[in-house]
Short mmCIF file of C-alpha atoms and ligand atoms in Angstrom, two decimals:
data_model
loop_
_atom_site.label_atom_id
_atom_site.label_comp_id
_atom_site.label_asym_id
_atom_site.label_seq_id
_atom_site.Cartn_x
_atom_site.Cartn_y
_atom_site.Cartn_z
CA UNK A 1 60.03 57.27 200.38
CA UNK A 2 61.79 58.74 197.88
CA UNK A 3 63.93 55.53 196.80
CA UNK A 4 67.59 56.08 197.27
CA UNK A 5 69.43 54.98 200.57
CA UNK A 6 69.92 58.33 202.62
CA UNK A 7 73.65 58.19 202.87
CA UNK A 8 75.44 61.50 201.01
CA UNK A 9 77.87 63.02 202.42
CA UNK A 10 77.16 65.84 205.26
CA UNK A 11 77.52 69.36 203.19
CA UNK A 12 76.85 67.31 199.81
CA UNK A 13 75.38 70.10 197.84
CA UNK A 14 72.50 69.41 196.00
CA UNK A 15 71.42 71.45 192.95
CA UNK A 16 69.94 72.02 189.46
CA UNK A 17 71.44 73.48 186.76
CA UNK A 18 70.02 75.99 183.55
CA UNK A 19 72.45 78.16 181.10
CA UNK A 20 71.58 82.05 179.76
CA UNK A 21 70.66 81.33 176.47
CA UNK A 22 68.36 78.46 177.26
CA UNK A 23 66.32 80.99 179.93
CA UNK A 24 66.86 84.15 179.85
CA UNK A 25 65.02 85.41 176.64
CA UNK A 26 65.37 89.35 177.14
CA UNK A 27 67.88 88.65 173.88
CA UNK A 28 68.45 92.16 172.55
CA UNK A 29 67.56 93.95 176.06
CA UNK A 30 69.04 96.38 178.19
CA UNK A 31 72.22 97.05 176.11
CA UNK A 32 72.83 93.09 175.24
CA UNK A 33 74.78 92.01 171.82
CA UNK A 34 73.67 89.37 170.28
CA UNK A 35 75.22 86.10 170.71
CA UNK A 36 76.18 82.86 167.83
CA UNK A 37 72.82 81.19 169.01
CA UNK A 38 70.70 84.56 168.72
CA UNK A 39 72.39 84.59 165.06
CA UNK A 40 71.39 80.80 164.59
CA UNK A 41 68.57 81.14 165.99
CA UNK A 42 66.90 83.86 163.71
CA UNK A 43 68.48 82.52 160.69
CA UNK A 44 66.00 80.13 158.67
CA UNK A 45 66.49 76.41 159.41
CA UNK A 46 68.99 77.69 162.35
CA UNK A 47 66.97 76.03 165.27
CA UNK A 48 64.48 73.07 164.76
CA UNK A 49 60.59 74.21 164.61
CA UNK A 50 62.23 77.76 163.69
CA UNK A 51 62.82 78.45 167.53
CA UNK A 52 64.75 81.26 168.68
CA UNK A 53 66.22 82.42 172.08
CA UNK A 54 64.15 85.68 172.19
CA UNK A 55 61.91 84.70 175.13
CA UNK A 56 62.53 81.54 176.08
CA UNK A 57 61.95 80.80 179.23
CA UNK A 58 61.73 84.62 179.85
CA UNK A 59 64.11 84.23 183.23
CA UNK A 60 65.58 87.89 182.85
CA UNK A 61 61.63 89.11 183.66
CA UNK A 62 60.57 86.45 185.96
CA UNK A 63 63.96 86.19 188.28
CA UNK A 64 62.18 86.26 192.02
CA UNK A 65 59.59 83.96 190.57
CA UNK A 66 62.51 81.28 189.91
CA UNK A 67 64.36 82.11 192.50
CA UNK A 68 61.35 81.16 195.04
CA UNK A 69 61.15 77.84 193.63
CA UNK A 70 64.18 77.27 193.62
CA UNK A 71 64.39 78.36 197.90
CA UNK A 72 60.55 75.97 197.64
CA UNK A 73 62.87 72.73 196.35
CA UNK A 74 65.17 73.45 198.95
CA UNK A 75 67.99 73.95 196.73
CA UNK A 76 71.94 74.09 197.98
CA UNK A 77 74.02 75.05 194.96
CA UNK A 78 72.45 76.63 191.78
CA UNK A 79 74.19 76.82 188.56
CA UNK A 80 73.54 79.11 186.06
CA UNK A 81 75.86 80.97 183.28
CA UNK A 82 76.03 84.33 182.37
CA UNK A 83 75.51 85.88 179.31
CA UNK A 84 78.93 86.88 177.69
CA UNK A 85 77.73 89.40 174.97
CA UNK A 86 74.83 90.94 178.04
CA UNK A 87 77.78 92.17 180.33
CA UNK A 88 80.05 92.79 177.20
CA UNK A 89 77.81 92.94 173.73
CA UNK A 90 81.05 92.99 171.26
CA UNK A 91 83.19 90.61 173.84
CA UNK A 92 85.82 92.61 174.41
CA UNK A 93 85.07 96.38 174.24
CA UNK A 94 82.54 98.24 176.16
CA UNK A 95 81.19 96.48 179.45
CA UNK A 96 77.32 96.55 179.90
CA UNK A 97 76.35 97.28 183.58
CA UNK A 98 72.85 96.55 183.32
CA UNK A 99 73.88 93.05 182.33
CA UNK A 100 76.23 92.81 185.39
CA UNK A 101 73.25 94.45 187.30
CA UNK A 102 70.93 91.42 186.72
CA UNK A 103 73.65 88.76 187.46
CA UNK A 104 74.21 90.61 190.47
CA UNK A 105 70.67 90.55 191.56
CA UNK A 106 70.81 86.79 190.79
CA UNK A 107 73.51 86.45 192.78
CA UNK A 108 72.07 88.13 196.07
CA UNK A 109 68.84 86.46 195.45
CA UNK A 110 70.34 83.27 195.71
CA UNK A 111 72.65 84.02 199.05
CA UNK A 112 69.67 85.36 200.45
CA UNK A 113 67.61 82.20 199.86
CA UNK A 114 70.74 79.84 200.98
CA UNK A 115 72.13 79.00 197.50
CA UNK A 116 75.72 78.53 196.71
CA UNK A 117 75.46 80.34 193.77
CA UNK A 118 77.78 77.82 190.86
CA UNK A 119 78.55 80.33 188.16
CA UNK A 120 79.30 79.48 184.96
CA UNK A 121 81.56 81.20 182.44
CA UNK A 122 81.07 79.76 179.25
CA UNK A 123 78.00 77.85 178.40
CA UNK A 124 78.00 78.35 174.06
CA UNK A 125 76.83 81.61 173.75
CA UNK A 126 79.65 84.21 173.21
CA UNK A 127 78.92 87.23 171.31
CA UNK A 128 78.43 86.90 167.44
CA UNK A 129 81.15 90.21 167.19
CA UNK A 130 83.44 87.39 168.32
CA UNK A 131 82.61 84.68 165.89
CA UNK A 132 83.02 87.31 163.52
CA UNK A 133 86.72 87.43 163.76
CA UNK A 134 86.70 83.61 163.27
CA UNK A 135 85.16 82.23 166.76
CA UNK A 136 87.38 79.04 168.53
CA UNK A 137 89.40 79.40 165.48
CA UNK A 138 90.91 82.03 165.97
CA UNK A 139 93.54 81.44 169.46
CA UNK A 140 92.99 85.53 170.31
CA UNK A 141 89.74 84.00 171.60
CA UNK A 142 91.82 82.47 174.55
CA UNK A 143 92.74 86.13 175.96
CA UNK A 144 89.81 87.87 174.98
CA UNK A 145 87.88 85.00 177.32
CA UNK A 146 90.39 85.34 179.92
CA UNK A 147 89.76 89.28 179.80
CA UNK A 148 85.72 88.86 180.26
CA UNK A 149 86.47 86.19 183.31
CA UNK A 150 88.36 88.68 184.87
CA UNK A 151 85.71 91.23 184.57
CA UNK A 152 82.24 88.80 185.84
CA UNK A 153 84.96 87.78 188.67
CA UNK A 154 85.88 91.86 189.98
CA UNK A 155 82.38 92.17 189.88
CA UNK A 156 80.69 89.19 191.26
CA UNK A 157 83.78 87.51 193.11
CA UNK A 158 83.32 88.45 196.41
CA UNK A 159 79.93 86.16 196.39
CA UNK A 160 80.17 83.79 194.10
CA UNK A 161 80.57 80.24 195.61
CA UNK A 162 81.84 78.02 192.55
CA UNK A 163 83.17 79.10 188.78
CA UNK A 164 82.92 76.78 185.92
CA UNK A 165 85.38 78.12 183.26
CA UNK A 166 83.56 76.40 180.38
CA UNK A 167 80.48 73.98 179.96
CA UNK A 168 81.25 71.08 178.21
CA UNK A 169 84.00 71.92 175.20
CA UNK A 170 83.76 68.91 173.44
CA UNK A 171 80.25 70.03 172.50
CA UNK A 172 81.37 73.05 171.29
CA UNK A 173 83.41 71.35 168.47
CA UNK A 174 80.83 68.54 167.94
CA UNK A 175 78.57 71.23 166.95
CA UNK A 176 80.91 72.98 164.97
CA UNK A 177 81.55 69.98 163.09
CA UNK A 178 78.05 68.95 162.51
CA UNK A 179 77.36 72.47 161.32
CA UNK A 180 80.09 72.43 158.89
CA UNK A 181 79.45 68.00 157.69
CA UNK A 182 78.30 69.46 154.06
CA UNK A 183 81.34 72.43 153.82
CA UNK A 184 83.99 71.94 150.96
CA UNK A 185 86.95 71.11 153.26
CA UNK A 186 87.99 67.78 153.80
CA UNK A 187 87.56 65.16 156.53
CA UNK A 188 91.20 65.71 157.53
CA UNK A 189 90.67 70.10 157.42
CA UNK A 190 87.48 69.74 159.59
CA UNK A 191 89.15 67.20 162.01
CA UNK A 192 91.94 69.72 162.47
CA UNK A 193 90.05 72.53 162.35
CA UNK A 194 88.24 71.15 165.48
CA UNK A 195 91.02 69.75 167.65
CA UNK A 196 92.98 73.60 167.20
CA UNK A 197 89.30 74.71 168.84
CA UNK A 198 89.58 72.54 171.18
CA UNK A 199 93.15 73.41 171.94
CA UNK A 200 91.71 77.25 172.29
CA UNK A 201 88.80 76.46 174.40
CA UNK A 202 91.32 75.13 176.77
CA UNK A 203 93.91 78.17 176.42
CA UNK A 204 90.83 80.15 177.42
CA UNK A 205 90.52 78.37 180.43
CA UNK A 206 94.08 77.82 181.55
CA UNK A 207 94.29 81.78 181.21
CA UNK A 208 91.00 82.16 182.70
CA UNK A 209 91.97 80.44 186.39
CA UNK A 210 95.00 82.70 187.73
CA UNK A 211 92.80 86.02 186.87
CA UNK A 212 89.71 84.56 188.34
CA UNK A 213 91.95 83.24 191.60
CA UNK A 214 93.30 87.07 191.84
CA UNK A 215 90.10 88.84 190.98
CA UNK A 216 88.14 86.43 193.29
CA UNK A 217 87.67 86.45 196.94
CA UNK A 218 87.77 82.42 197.67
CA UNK A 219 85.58 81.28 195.34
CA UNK A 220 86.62 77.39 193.68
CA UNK A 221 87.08 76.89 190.44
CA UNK A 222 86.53 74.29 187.61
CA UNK A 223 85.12 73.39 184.50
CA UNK A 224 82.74 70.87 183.58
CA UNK A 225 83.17 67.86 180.66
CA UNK A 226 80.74 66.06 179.43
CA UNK A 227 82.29 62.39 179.48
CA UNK A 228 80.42 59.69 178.04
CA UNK A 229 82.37 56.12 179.16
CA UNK A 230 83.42 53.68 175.69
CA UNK A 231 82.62 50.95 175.35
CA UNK A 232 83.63 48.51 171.93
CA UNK A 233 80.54 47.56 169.79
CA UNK A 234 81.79 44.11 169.64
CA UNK A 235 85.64 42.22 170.45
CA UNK A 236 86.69 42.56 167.00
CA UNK A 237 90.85 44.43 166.58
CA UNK A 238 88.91 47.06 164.29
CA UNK A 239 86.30 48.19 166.93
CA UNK A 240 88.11 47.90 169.78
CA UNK A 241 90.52 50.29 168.29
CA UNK A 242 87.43 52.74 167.22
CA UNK A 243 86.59 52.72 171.02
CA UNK A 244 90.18 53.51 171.72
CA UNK A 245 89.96 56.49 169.22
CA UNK A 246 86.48 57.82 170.67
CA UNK A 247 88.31 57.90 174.17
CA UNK A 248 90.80 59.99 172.71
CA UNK A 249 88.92 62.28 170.64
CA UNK A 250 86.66 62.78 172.99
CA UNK A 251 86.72 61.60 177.18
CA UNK A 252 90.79 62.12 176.96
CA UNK A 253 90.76 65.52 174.75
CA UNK A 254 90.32 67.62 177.67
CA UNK A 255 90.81 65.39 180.91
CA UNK A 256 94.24 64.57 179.95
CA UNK A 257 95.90 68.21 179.19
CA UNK A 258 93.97 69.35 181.89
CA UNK A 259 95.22 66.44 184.52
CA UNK A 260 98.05 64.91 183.05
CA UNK A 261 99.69 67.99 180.96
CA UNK A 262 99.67 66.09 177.50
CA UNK A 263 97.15 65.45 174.86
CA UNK A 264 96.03 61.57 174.45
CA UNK A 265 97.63 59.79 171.44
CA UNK A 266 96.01 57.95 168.40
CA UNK A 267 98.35 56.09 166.38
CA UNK A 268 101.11 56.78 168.48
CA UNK A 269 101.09 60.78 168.21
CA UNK A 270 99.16 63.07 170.24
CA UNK A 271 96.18 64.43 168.73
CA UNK A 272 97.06 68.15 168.87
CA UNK A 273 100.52 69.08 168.26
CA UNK A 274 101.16 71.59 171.03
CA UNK A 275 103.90 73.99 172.69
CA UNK A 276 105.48 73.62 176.18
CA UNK A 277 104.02 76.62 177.35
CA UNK A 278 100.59 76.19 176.17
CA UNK A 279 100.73 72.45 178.12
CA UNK A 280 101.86 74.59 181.29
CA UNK A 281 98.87 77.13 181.14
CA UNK A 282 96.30 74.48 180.84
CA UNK A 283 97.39 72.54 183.32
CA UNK A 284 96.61 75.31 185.94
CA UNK A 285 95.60 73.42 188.74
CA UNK A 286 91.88 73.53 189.50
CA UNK A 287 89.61 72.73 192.80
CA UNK A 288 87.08 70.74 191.16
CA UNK A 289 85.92 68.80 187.87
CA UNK A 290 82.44 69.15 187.12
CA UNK A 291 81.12 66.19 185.09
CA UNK A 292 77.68 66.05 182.96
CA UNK A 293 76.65 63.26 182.30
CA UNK A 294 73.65 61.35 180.10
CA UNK A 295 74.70 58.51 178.78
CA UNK A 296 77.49 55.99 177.64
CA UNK A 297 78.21 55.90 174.26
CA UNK A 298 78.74 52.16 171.96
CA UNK A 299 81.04 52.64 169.29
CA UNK A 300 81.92 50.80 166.13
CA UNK A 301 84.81 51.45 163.50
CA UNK A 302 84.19 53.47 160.12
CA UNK A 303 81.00 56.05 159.65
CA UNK A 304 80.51 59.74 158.40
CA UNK A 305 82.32 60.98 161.44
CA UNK A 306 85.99 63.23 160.89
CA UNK A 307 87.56 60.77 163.37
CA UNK A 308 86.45 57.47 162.23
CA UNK A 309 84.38 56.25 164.29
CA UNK A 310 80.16 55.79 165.01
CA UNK A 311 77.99 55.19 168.29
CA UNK A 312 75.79 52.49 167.64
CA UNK A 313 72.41 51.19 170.05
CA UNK A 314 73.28 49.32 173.16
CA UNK A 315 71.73 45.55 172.21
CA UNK A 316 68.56 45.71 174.48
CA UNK A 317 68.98 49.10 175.99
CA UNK A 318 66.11 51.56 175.55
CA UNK A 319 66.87 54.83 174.14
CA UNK A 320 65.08 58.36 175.38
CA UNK A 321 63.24 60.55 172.92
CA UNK A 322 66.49 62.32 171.91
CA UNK A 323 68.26 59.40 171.11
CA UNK A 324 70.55 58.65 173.77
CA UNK A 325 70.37 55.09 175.28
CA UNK A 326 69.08 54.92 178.92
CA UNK A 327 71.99 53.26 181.08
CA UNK A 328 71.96 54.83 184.37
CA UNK A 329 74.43 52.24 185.63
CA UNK A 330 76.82 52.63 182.94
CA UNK A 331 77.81 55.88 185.20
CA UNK A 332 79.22 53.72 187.51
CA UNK A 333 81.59 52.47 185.16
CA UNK A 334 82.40 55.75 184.35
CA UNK A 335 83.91 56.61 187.42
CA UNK A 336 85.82 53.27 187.66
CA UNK A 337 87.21 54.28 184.20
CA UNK A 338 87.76 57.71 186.01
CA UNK A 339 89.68 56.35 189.09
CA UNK A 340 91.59 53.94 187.17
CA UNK A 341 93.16 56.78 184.48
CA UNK A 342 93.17 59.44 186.38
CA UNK A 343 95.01 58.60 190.10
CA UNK A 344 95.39 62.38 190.97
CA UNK A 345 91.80 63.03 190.45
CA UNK A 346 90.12 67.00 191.99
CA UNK A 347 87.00 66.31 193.51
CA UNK A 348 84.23 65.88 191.44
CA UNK A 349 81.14 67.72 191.21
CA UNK A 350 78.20 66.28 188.62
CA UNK A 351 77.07 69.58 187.38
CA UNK A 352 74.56 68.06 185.37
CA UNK A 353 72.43 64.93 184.78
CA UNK A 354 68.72 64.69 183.79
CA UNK A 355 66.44 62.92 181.00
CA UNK A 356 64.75 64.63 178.07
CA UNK A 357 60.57 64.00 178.06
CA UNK A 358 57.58 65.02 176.02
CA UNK A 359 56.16 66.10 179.34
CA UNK A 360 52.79 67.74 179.17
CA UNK A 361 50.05 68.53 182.10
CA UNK A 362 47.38 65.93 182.91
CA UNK A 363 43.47 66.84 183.24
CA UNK A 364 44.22 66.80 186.55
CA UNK A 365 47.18 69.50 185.78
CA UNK A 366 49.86 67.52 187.24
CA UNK A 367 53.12 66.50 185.34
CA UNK A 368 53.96 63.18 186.08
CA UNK A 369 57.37 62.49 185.05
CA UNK A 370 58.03 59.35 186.60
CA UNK A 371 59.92 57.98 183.99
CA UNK A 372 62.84 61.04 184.65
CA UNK A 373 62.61 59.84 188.87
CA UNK A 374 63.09 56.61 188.17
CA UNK A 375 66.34 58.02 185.72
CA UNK A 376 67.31 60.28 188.35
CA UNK A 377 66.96 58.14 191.16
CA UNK A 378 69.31 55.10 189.36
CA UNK A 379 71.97 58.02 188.45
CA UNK A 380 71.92 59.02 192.28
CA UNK A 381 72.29 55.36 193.57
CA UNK A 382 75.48 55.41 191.41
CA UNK A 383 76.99 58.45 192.80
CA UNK A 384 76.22 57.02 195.99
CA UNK A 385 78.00 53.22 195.41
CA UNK A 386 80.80 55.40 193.85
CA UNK A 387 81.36 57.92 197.06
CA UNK A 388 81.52 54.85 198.91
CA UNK A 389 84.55 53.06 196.80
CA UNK A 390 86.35 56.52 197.73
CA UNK A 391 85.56 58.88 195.23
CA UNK A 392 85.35 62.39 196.47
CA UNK A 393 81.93 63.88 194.46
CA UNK A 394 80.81 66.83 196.51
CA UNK A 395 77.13 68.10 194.72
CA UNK A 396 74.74 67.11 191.99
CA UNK A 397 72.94 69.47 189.72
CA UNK A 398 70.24 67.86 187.91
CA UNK A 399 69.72 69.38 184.36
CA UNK A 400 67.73 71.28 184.73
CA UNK A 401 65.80 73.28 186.48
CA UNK A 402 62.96 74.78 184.09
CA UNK A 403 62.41 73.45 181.06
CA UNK A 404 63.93 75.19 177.86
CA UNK A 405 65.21 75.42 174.85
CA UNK A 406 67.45 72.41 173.60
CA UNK A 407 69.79 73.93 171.32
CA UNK A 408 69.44 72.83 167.63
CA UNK A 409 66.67 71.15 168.74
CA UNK A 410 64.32 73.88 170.13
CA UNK A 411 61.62 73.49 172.56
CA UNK A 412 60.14 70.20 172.33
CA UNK A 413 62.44 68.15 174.25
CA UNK A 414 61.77 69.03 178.27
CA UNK A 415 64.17 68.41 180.81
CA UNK A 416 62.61 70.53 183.81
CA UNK A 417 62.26 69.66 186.81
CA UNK A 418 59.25 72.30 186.27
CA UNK A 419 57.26 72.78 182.89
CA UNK A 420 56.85 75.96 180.97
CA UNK A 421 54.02 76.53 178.61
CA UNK A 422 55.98 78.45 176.48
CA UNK A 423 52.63 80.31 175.35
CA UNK A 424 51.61 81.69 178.56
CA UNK A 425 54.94 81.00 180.33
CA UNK A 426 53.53 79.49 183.49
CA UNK A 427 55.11 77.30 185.54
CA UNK A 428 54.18 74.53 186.91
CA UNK A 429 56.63 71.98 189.12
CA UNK A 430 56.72 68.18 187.96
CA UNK A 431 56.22 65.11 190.17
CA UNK A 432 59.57 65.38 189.66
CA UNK A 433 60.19 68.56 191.46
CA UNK A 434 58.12 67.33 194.46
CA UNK A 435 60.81 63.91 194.53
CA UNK A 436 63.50 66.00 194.53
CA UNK A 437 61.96 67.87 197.24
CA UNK A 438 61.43 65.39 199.50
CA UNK A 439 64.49 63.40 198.52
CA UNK A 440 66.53 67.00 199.19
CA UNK A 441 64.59 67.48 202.90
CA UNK A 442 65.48 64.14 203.47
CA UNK A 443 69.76 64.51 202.92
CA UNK A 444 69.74 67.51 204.86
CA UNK A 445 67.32 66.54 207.50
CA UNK A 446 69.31 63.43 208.18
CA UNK A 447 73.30 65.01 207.90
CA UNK A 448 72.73 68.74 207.93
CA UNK A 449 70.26 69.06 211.06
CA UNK A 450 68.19 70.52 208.92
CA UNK A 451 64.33 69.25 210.07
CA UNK A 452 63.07 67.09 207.64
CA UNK A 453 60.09 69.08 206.02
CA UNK A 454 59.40 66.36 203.40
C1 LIG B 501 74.22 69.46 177.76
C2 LIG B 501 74.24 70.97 177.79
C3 LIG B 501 73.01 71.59 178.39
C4 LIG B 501 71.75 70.84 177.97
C5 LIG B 501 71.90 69.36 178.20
C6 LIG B 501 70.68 68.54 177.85
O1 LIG B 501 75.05 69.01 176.75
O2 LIG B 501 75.35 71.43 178.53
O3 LIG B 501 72.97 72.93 178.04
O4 LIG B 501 71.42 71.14 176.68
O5 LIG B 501 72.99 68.88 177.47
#
């Protein structure tokens, strides 16, 4: 049994997710630029335990090997982003074919196993000759993105099942922010600073859609936010307004110039100050919203923060080894919030969800990550109750796939559905893996007439 009620949807597509930088390795290879996180990465005290992106997971050697366990889990829909500085190392001069070349392989690898192949645009890593001229700052970064979405799309359209503009923008400012807490401009610069990034990360992707529609042969298109859910640390006027400004700064920022064609408002004036024209770009309508989620967020007036506001613990809520309290049913509330604000909603697809663990083989050499089914699992039950109030959620991509490395904080927190010693690069699937397995053989065996092999 593999512990959820076997109800999805017929054609539900079930998936896992990864990104290039987290994987690949391969980072100065074949004719590829470097990117930001290559930069951060080899710079001292740039990624936690001095990691770096050069090998990672070493993906861009070891594609068939992933690709077969991938077709072994029984996989639907994979998700993966490309490189932008390995197809074009300065961003906007000189396209590199053997980059295109290995995405291309990827992309035939996966047909020929049976996997919608979910391509992602933007996932962080855009090529340090970019960030040069002054990154998300700077709004030329808008066409120059559009440009390079063009390109992957002449090149890949004609097989490529889903696009994902950008992964999760908010995180791109977040991490902007945190990098700059100790610079000499104020609370109010860095605040602004971030929301005209934001505003530029979604110029990107409003000119990104009508190029990819015309340079694409059919393929859908979306982009994927990472939306928490508020809730008020306690009843008080002072934190129910902080919870008020975290939906706005953060769950509204993109949904509602995306949905509704305005930015959200805190004290009565929308948070970025922007043109007509810009509003009717963004708005470009899309096919789906891709939502990662890990947790809700509890948030209290005042704190450090540029926006005034701070998350605080969840009384009685556990947290995971990153930090983040473990609430899998406070993604059902979510998509309440979700329905409620947003009555014109695109179908949904989860394009990630997962748990961070210290996983490590047993004598036996089995990784028993029960902890992450039982996360899993809960998270799935809640898609489930939600597709059954009426929401339209068409795939899940758990997060992720391989272990990797976690951003800023390097390799020791492990989200794979399959470990990686990252000395000898094995693999080795999780107990986790096997669930998903079964719990994937089951869904199709039961609504695809696919046999049931689990
Ligand atoms: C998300 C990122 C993804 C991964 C997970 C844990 O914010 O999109 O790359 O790091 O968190």
């Amino acid at each position: 049994m593999t512990g959820v009620d076997t109800r999805f949807p017929a054609g539900f597509s079930w998936g896992a997710a990864t990104s290039a930088f987290q994987i690949e390795g391969a980072w100065d290879e074949d004719g590829k630029g470097p990117s930001t996180w290559d930069t951060r990465g080899h710079r001292d005290g740039g990624i936690s335990g001095g990691a770096t992106g050069d090998v990672a997971c070493d993906h861009y050697h070891r594609l068939d090997t992933d690709l077969e366990l991938m077709r072994e889990l029984g996989l639907t829909s994979y998700r993966f982003s490309v490189s932008w500085p390995r197809v074009r190392p300065d961003g906007r001069g000189r396209w590199n074919s053997a980059g295109l070349d290995f995405y291309d392989r990827l992309v035939d690898g996966l047909l020929n196993r049976g996997i919608e192949p979910m391509l992602t645009l933007y996932h962080w890593d855009h090529p340090q000759a970019l960030e040069d001229t002054g990154g998300w700052a700077n709004r030329d970064m808008a066409g120059f993105f559009a440009e390079y979405a063009e390109g992957v799309a002449e090149r890949l359209g004609d097989r490529v099942t889903r696009w994902v503009t950008l992964n999760e923008p908010l995180s791109v400012i977040h991490s902007e922010l945190a990098l700059r807490a100790s610079s000499s401009l104020s609370a109010g610069e860095r605040r602004r600073r971030a929301l005209r990034m934001a505003h530029h990360l979604l110029l990107a992707h409003g000119l990104a859609v009508p190029r990819l529609r015309a340079a694409d042969r059919g393929g859908e298109i979306g982009i994927s936010l990472n939306l928490s859910g508020m809730t008020p640390a306690s009843d008080t006027v002072e934190d129910r307004a902080a919870a008020a400004r975290a939906e706005a700064y953060e769950d509204r920022l993109f949904l509602d110039p995306l949905l509704l064609m305005h930015y959200p408002e805190v004290d009565g004036a929308p948070v970025v100050d922007c043109d007509p024209a810009d509003h009717a770009l963004i708005v470009a309508p899309i096919d789906f919203l891709g939502i990662n989620w890990y947790a809700p967020s509890r948030i209290a007036d005042g704190g450090a923060g540029v926006f005034g506001y701070t998350r605080t613990d969840f009384p009685g809520v556990g947290r995971n080894m990153l930090g983040w309290p473990v609430a899998p049913s406070a993604f059902g509330r979510l998509f309440s919030w979700l329905r409620e604000s947003y009555p014109a909603l695109p179908p949904i697809h989860i394009t990630e969800n997962g748990m961070p663990g210290l996983d490590e083989p047993d004598v036996t050499g089995s990784v028993k990550d029960l902890r992450r089914i039982a996360y899993l699992r809960a998270c799935l039950r809640q898609i489930l109750r939600a597709i059954d109030a009426g929401m339209d959620i068409r795939g899940y991509h758990v997060w992720s796939l391989l272990d990797n490395l976690e951003w800023e904080h390097g390799y020791r927190p492990r989200f794979g559905l399959v470990h990686v010693d990252f000395a000898t690069l094995a693999r080795t699937p999780k107990t986790s893996y096997h669930w998903y397995r079964r719990f994937i053989a089951e869904q199709r065996g039961l609504r695809g007439g696919v046999p049931c092999s689990g």
